[in-house]
mmCIF file of C-alpha atoms in Angstrom:
data_model
loop_
_atom_site.group_PDB
_atom_site.id
_atom_site.type_symbol
_atom_site.label_atom_id
_atom_site.label_comp_id
_atom_site.label_asym_id
_atom_site.label_seq_id
_atom_site.Cartn_x
_atom_site.Cartn_y
_atom_site.Cartn_z
ATOM 1 C CA ARG A 1 0.000 0.000 0.000
ATOM 2 C CA GLU A 2 2.937 2.332 0.601
ATOM 3 C CA ALA A 3 4.098 1.723 -2.987
ATOM 4 C CA ILE A 4 0.559 2.406 -4.243
ATOM 5 C CA VAL A 5 0.503 5.724 -2.347
ATOM 6 C CA GLU A 6 3.730 6.733 -4.130
ATOM 7 C CA LYS A 7 2.400 5.581 -7.524
ATOM 8 C CA LEU A 8 -0.851 7.534 -7.053
ATOM 9 C CA LYS A 9 1.046 10.709 -6.214
ATOM 10 C CA ARG A 10 3.552 10.328 -9.065
ATOM 11 C CA GLU A 11 1.248 9.113 -11.851
ATOM 12 C CA ASN A 12 -2.265 10.250 -10.910
ATOM 13 C CA GLY A 13 -1.799 13.395 -8.848
ATOM 14 C CA ILE A 14 -3.795 11.797 -6.016
ATOM 15 C CA ASN A 15 -2.617 12.505 -2.474
ATOM 16 C CA ALA A 16 -3.646 9.448 -0.496
ATOM 17 C CA LYS A 17 -2.483 7.847 2.725
ATOM 18 C CA VAL A 18 -1.921 4.140 3.313
ATOM 19 C CA ASN A 19 -5.243 3.865 5.171
ATOM 20 C CA ASN A 20 -7.035 5.235 2.054
ATOM 21 C CA ILE A 21 -6.029 2.162 0.025
ATOM 22 C CA LEU A 22 -7.975 -1.095 0.014
ATOM 23 C CA VAL A 23 -6.242 -3.854 -1.965
ATOM 24 C CA THR A 24 -8.828 -6.121 -3.592
ATOM 25 C CA PRO A 25 -8.967 -9.403 -5.521
ATOM 26 C CA GLY A 26 -9.452 -7.559 -8.819
ATOM 27 C CA SER A 27 -11.183 -4.356 -9.813
ATOM 28 C CA SER A 28 -14.583 -6.059 -10.203
ATOM 29 C CA TYR A 29 -14.483 -6.811 -6.487
ATOM 30 C CA GLY A 30 -13.539 -3.160 -5.979
ATOM 31 C CA ILE A 31 -16.657 -2.108 -7.888
ATOM 32 C CA ALA A 32 -18.834 -4.474 -5.867
ATOM 33 C CA ILE A 33 -17.547 -3.470 -2.442
ATOM 34 C CA SER A 34 -17.670 0.234 -3.358
ATOM 35 C CA LEU A 35 -21.303 -0.022 -4.440
ATOM 36 C CA SER A 36 -22.153 -2.006 -1.298
ATOM 37 C CA VAL A 37 -20.842 0.867 0.826
ATOM 38 C CA LEU A 38 -22.322 3.737 -1.187
ATOM 39 C CA LEU A 39 -25.806 2.524 -2.104
ATOM 40 C CA ASN A 40 -29.069 2.314 -0.248
ATOM 41 C CA GLN A 41 -32.311 0.917 -1.640
ATOM 42 C CA GLY A 42 -33.586 3.119 -4.494
ATOM 43 C CA ASP A 43 -30.404 5.146 -5.011
ATOM 44 C CA GLU A 44 -29.680 5.935 -8.654
ATOM 45 C CA VAL A 45 -26.309 5.379 -10.304
ATOM 46 C CA LEU A 46 -25.538 7.184 -13.556
ATOM 47 C CA ILE A 47 -23.464 4.948 -15.831
ATOM 48 C CA PRO A 48 -22.090 5.491 -19.346
ATOM 49 C CA ASP A 49 -23.807 3.849 -22.304
ATOM 50 C CA PRO A 50 -22.117 1.932 -23.785
ATOM 51 C CA GLY A 51 -20.290 0.946 -20.667
ATOM 52 C CA TYR A 52 -18.699 -1.869 -18.726
ATOM 53 C CA VAL A 53 -21.387 -4.481 -18.132
ATOM 54 C CA ASN A 54 -20.497 -5.100 -14.468
ATOM 55 C CA PHE A 55 -21.789 -1.658 -13.485
ATOM 56 C CA SER A 56 -25.261 -2.328 -14.868
ATOM 57 C CA MET A 57 -25.271 -5.832 -13.361
ATOM 58 C CA LEU A 58 -23.945 -4.942 -9.896
ATOM 59 C CA VAL A 59 -25.933 -1.764 -9.154
ATOM 60 C CA PRO A 60 -29.297 -3.614 -8.760
ATOM 61 C CA GLN A 61 -27.673 -6.199 -6.472
ATOM 62 C CA TYR A 62 -27.142 -3.429 -3.915
ATOM 63 C CA GLY A 63 -30.617 -1.943 -4.264
ATOM 64 C CA GLY A 64 -29.588 0.702 -6.771
ATOM 65 C CA ILE A 65 -31.252 1.801 -9.982
ATOM 66 C CA VAL A 66 -29.243 2.104 -13.198
ATOM 67 C CA VAL A 67 -29.673 5.352 -15.139
ATOM 68 C CA ARG A 68 -27.689 5.482 -18.369
ATOM 69 C CA TYR A 69 -26.105 8.561 -19.899
ATOM 70 C CA PRO A 70 -25.110 8.511 -23.583
ATOM 71 C CA THR A 71 -21.606 8.402 -24.996
ATOM 72 C CA LEU A 72 -22.021 8.825 -28.739
ATOM 73 C CA GLU A 73 -19.676 7.795 -31.522
ATOM 74 C CA SER A 74 -20.294 11.168 -33.211
ATOM 75 C CA ALA A 75 -18.688 12.820 -30.140
ATOM 76 C CA GLU A 76 -15.851 10.254 -29.964
ATOM 77 C CA PHE A 77 -17.738 8.598 -27.077
ATOM 78 C CA ILE A 78 -17.132 11.574 -24.773
ATOM 79 C CA PRO A 79 -20.341 12.324 -22.852
ATOM 80 C CA LYS A 80 -21.743 15.821 -22.497
ATOM 81 C CA ILE A 81 -21.937 17.185 -18.969
ATOM 82 C CA SER A 82 -25.417 18.482 -19.851
ATOM 83 C CA ASP A 83 -26.568 14.928 -20.706
ATOM 84 C CA ILE A 84 -25.367 13.724 -17.321
ATOM 85 C CA ALA A 85 -26.780 16.748 -15.445
ATOM 86 C CA GLU A 86 -30.259 16.302 -16.913
ATOM 87 C CA ARG A 87 -30.388 12.764 -15.506
ATOM 88 C CA VAL A 88 -29.596 13.840 -11.929
ATOM 89 C CA THR A 89 -32.623 13.505 -9.631
ATOM 90 C CA PRO A 90 -33.067 13.651 -5.842
ATOM 91 C CA GLN A 91 -32.479 9.850 -5.869
ATOM 92 C CA THR A 92 -29.110 10.089 -7.652
ATOM 93 C CA LYS A 93 -26.203 9.038 -5.450
ATOM 94 C CA VAL A 94 -23.296 8.074 -7.745
ATOM 95 C CA ILE A 95 -21.914 8.960 -11.168
ATOM 96 C CA VAL A 96 -19.614 6.423 -12.809
ATOM 97 C CA LEU A 97 -16.588 7.943 -14.521
ATOM 98 C CA ASN A 98 -14.848 5.385 -16.742
ATOM 99 C CA SER A 99 -11.775 6.791 -18.447
ATOM 100 C CA PRO A 100 -10.148 5.281 -20.376
ATOM 101 C CA SER A 101 -13.497 3.780 -21.209
ATOM 102 C CA ASN A 102 -14.324 0.121 -21.401
ATOM 103 C CA PRO A 103 -15.454 -0.664 -24.111
ATOM 104 C CA THR A 104 -14.952 2.466 -26.261
ATOM 105 C CA GLY A 105 -11.402 3.469 -25.303
ATOM 106 C CA ALA A 106 -12.474 7.127 -24.949
ATOM 107 C CA ILE A 107 -10.283 9.261 -22.730
ATOM 108 C CA TYR A 108 -11.973 12.183 -20.993
ATOM 109 C CA THR A 109 -10.248 15.563 -20.944
ATOM 110 C CA GLU A 110 -9.130 17.405 -17.837
ATOM 111 C CA ASP A 111 -11.870 20.001 -18.419
ATOM 112 C CA PHE A 112 -14.509 17.263 -18.594
ATOM 113 C CA VAL A 113 -13.268 15.647 -15.380
ATOM 114 C CA LYS A 114 -13.250 19.019 -13.579
ATOM 115 C CA ASP A 115 -16.769 19.784 -14.831
ATOM 116 C CA LEU A 116 -17.969 16.375 -13.643
ATOM 117 C CA MET A 117 -16.432 17.022 -10.216
ATOM 118 C CA ASN A 118 -18.279 20.364 -10.071
ATOM 119 C CA LEU A 119 -21.535 18.627 -11.000
ATOM 120 C CA ALA A 120 -20.976 16.068 -8.228
ATOM 121 C CA ARG A 121 -20.115 18.787 -5.712
ATOM 122 C CA ASP A 122 -23.156 20.900 -6.642
ATOM 123 C CA ASN A 123 -25.488 17.903 -6.232
ATOM 124 C CA ASN A 124 -23.797 16.170 -3.270
ATOM 125 C CA LEU A 125 -22.938 13.077 -5.333
ATOM 126 C CA TYR A 126 -20.157 10.519 -5.309
ATOM 127 C CA ILE A 127 -17.980 9.673 -8.307
ATOM 128 C CA LEU A 128 -16.952 6.061 -8.840
ATOM 129 C CA SER A 129 -13.895 6.502 -11.060
ATOM 130 C CA ASP A 130 -13.010 3.299 -12.910
ATOM 131 C CA GLU A 131 -9.388 3.760 -14.010
ATOM 132 C CA THR A 132 -8.658 0.122 -14.783
ATOM 133 C CA TYR A 133 -7.252 0.923 -18.238
ATOM 134 C CA GLU A 134 -5.174 3.945 -17.157
ATOM 135 C CA HIS A 135 -2.046 2.702 -18.963
ATOM 136 C CA ILE A 136 -3.732 1.431 -22.117
ATOM 137 C CA ILE A 137 -3.894 4.662 -24.088
ATOM 138 C CA PHE A 138 -3.383 5.245 -27.795
ATOM 139 C CA GLU A 139 -4.016 9.008 -27.860
ATOM 140 C CA GLY A 140 -4.475 11.638 -25.183
ATOM 141 C CA LYS A 141 -3.651 11.610 -21.488
ATOM 142 C CA HIS A 142 -5.396 9.883 -18.607
ATOM 143 C CA ILE A 143 -6.694 12.271 -15.936
ATOM 144 C CA SER A 144 -7.735 10.862 -12.552
ATOM 145 C CA GLY A 145 -10.857 12.349 -11.008
ATOM 146 C CA GLY A 146 -9.356 11.907 -7.559
ATOM 147 C CA ARG A 147 -6.738 14.573 -8.234
ATOM 148 C CA PHE A 148 -9.497 17.210 -8.033
ATOM 149 C CA ASP A 149 -11.297 15.700 -5.028
ATOM 150 C CA THR A 150 -11.110 17.871 -1.926
ATOM 151 C CA GLU A 151 -14.277 16.579 -0.239
ATOM 152 C CA GLY A 152 -13.985 12.771 -0.289
ATOM 153 C CA ARG A 153 -16.426 12.365 -3.189
ATOM 154 C CA VAL A 154 -14.284 10.146 -5.435
ATOM 155 C CA MET A 155 -13.684 6.437 -5.062
ATOM 156 C CA SER A 156 -11.014 5.458 -7.591
ATOM 157 C CA LEU A 157 -10.667 1.893 -8.872
ATOM 158 C CA PHE A 158 -7.426 0.519 -10.298
ATOM 159 C CA SER A 159 -6.275 -2.877 -11.549
ATOM 160 C CA PHE A 160 -2.879 -4.551 -11.781
ATOM 161 C CA SER A 161 -4.171 -7.127 -14.234
ATOM 162 C CA LYS A 162 -4.910 -4.568 -16.961
ATOM 163 C CA SER A 163 -2.455 -1.778 -16.158
ATOM 164 C CA TYR A 164 0.541 -4.051 -15.734
ATOM 165 C CA SER A 165 -0.541 -6.855 -18.119
ATOM 166 C CA MET A 166 -0.800 -9.403 -15.312
ATOM 167 C CA THR A 167 -4.170 -10.793 -16.343
ATOM 168 C CA GLY A 168 -4.252 -13.862 -14.159
ATOM 169 C CA TRP A 169 -3.223 -12.080 -10.973
ATOM 170 C CA ARG A 170 -6.629 -10.535 -10.169
ATOM 171 C CA ILE A 171 -5.294 -7.736 -7.971
ATOM 172 C CA GLY A 172 -6.830 -4.294 -7.794
ATOM 173 C CA TYR A 173 -7.293 -1.492 -5.335
ATOM 174 C CA VAL A 174 -9.747 1.158 -4.284
ATOM 175 C CA VAL A 175 -8.702 4.640 -3.185
ATOM 176 C CA ALA A 176 -11.228 6.413 -0.970
ATOM 177 C CA SER A 177 -11.560 9.068 1.725
ATOM 178 C CA ASP A 178 -10.805 8.248 5.358
ATOM 179 C CA GLU A 179 -14.481 7.778 6.219
ATOM 180 C CA ILE A 180 -15.275 5.558 3.239
ATOM 181 C CA SER A 181 -12.025 3.584 3.599
ATOM 182 C CA GLU A 182 -12.937 2.713 7.166
ATOM 183 C CA THR A 183 -16.360 1.493 6.029
ATOM 184 C CA LEU A 184 -14.788 -0.486 3.152
ATOM 185 C CA GLU A 185 -12.459 -2.251 5.590
ATOM 186 C CA LYS A 186 -15.381 -3.196 7.839
ATOM 187 C CA GLN A 187 -17.454 -4.367 4.849
ATOM 188 C CA GLN A 188 -14.585 -6.533 3.613
ATOM 189 C CA GLU A 189 -14.412 -8.309 6.983
ATOM 190 C CA PHE A 190 -17.830 -9.919 6.354
#
């Protein structure tokens, strides 16, 4: 976890402490445990469409409701903040940020990520930032949402199996605020 803290600072601009890191058996487990901590019955989760299938499959398992926001080929699969904002309701709890995107490969700009953080802040929402493919980039630069998080709103998900081409190893990690990290640790004990 100490090495992960250094990596996050150096590569992602995320200032985390050792107790903010939860090492998981793969990033899918990271998604599952994060949703189990964040969601209550009836909470809405905004996910990209097209998007990684595990988000749409796992959200209902924790009582959540999937609300999709479009990522269109005509816009190089980069969503519009306005399309996300118009889907926010009083039941919305989480926005999924997936950059680089699975399955489209789209990489969101720094301005987009900052605008999404502002949207989350303005509406008291969490961001679940799936950064599993952070090192698999053909054009552009990966920007972590957590680098702009000053209020503990972002839970960042990373994976060794994709980022370091260690597919069979099934190791990932979640980076979260002190409060959420403590809850994640307790949840993992079950």
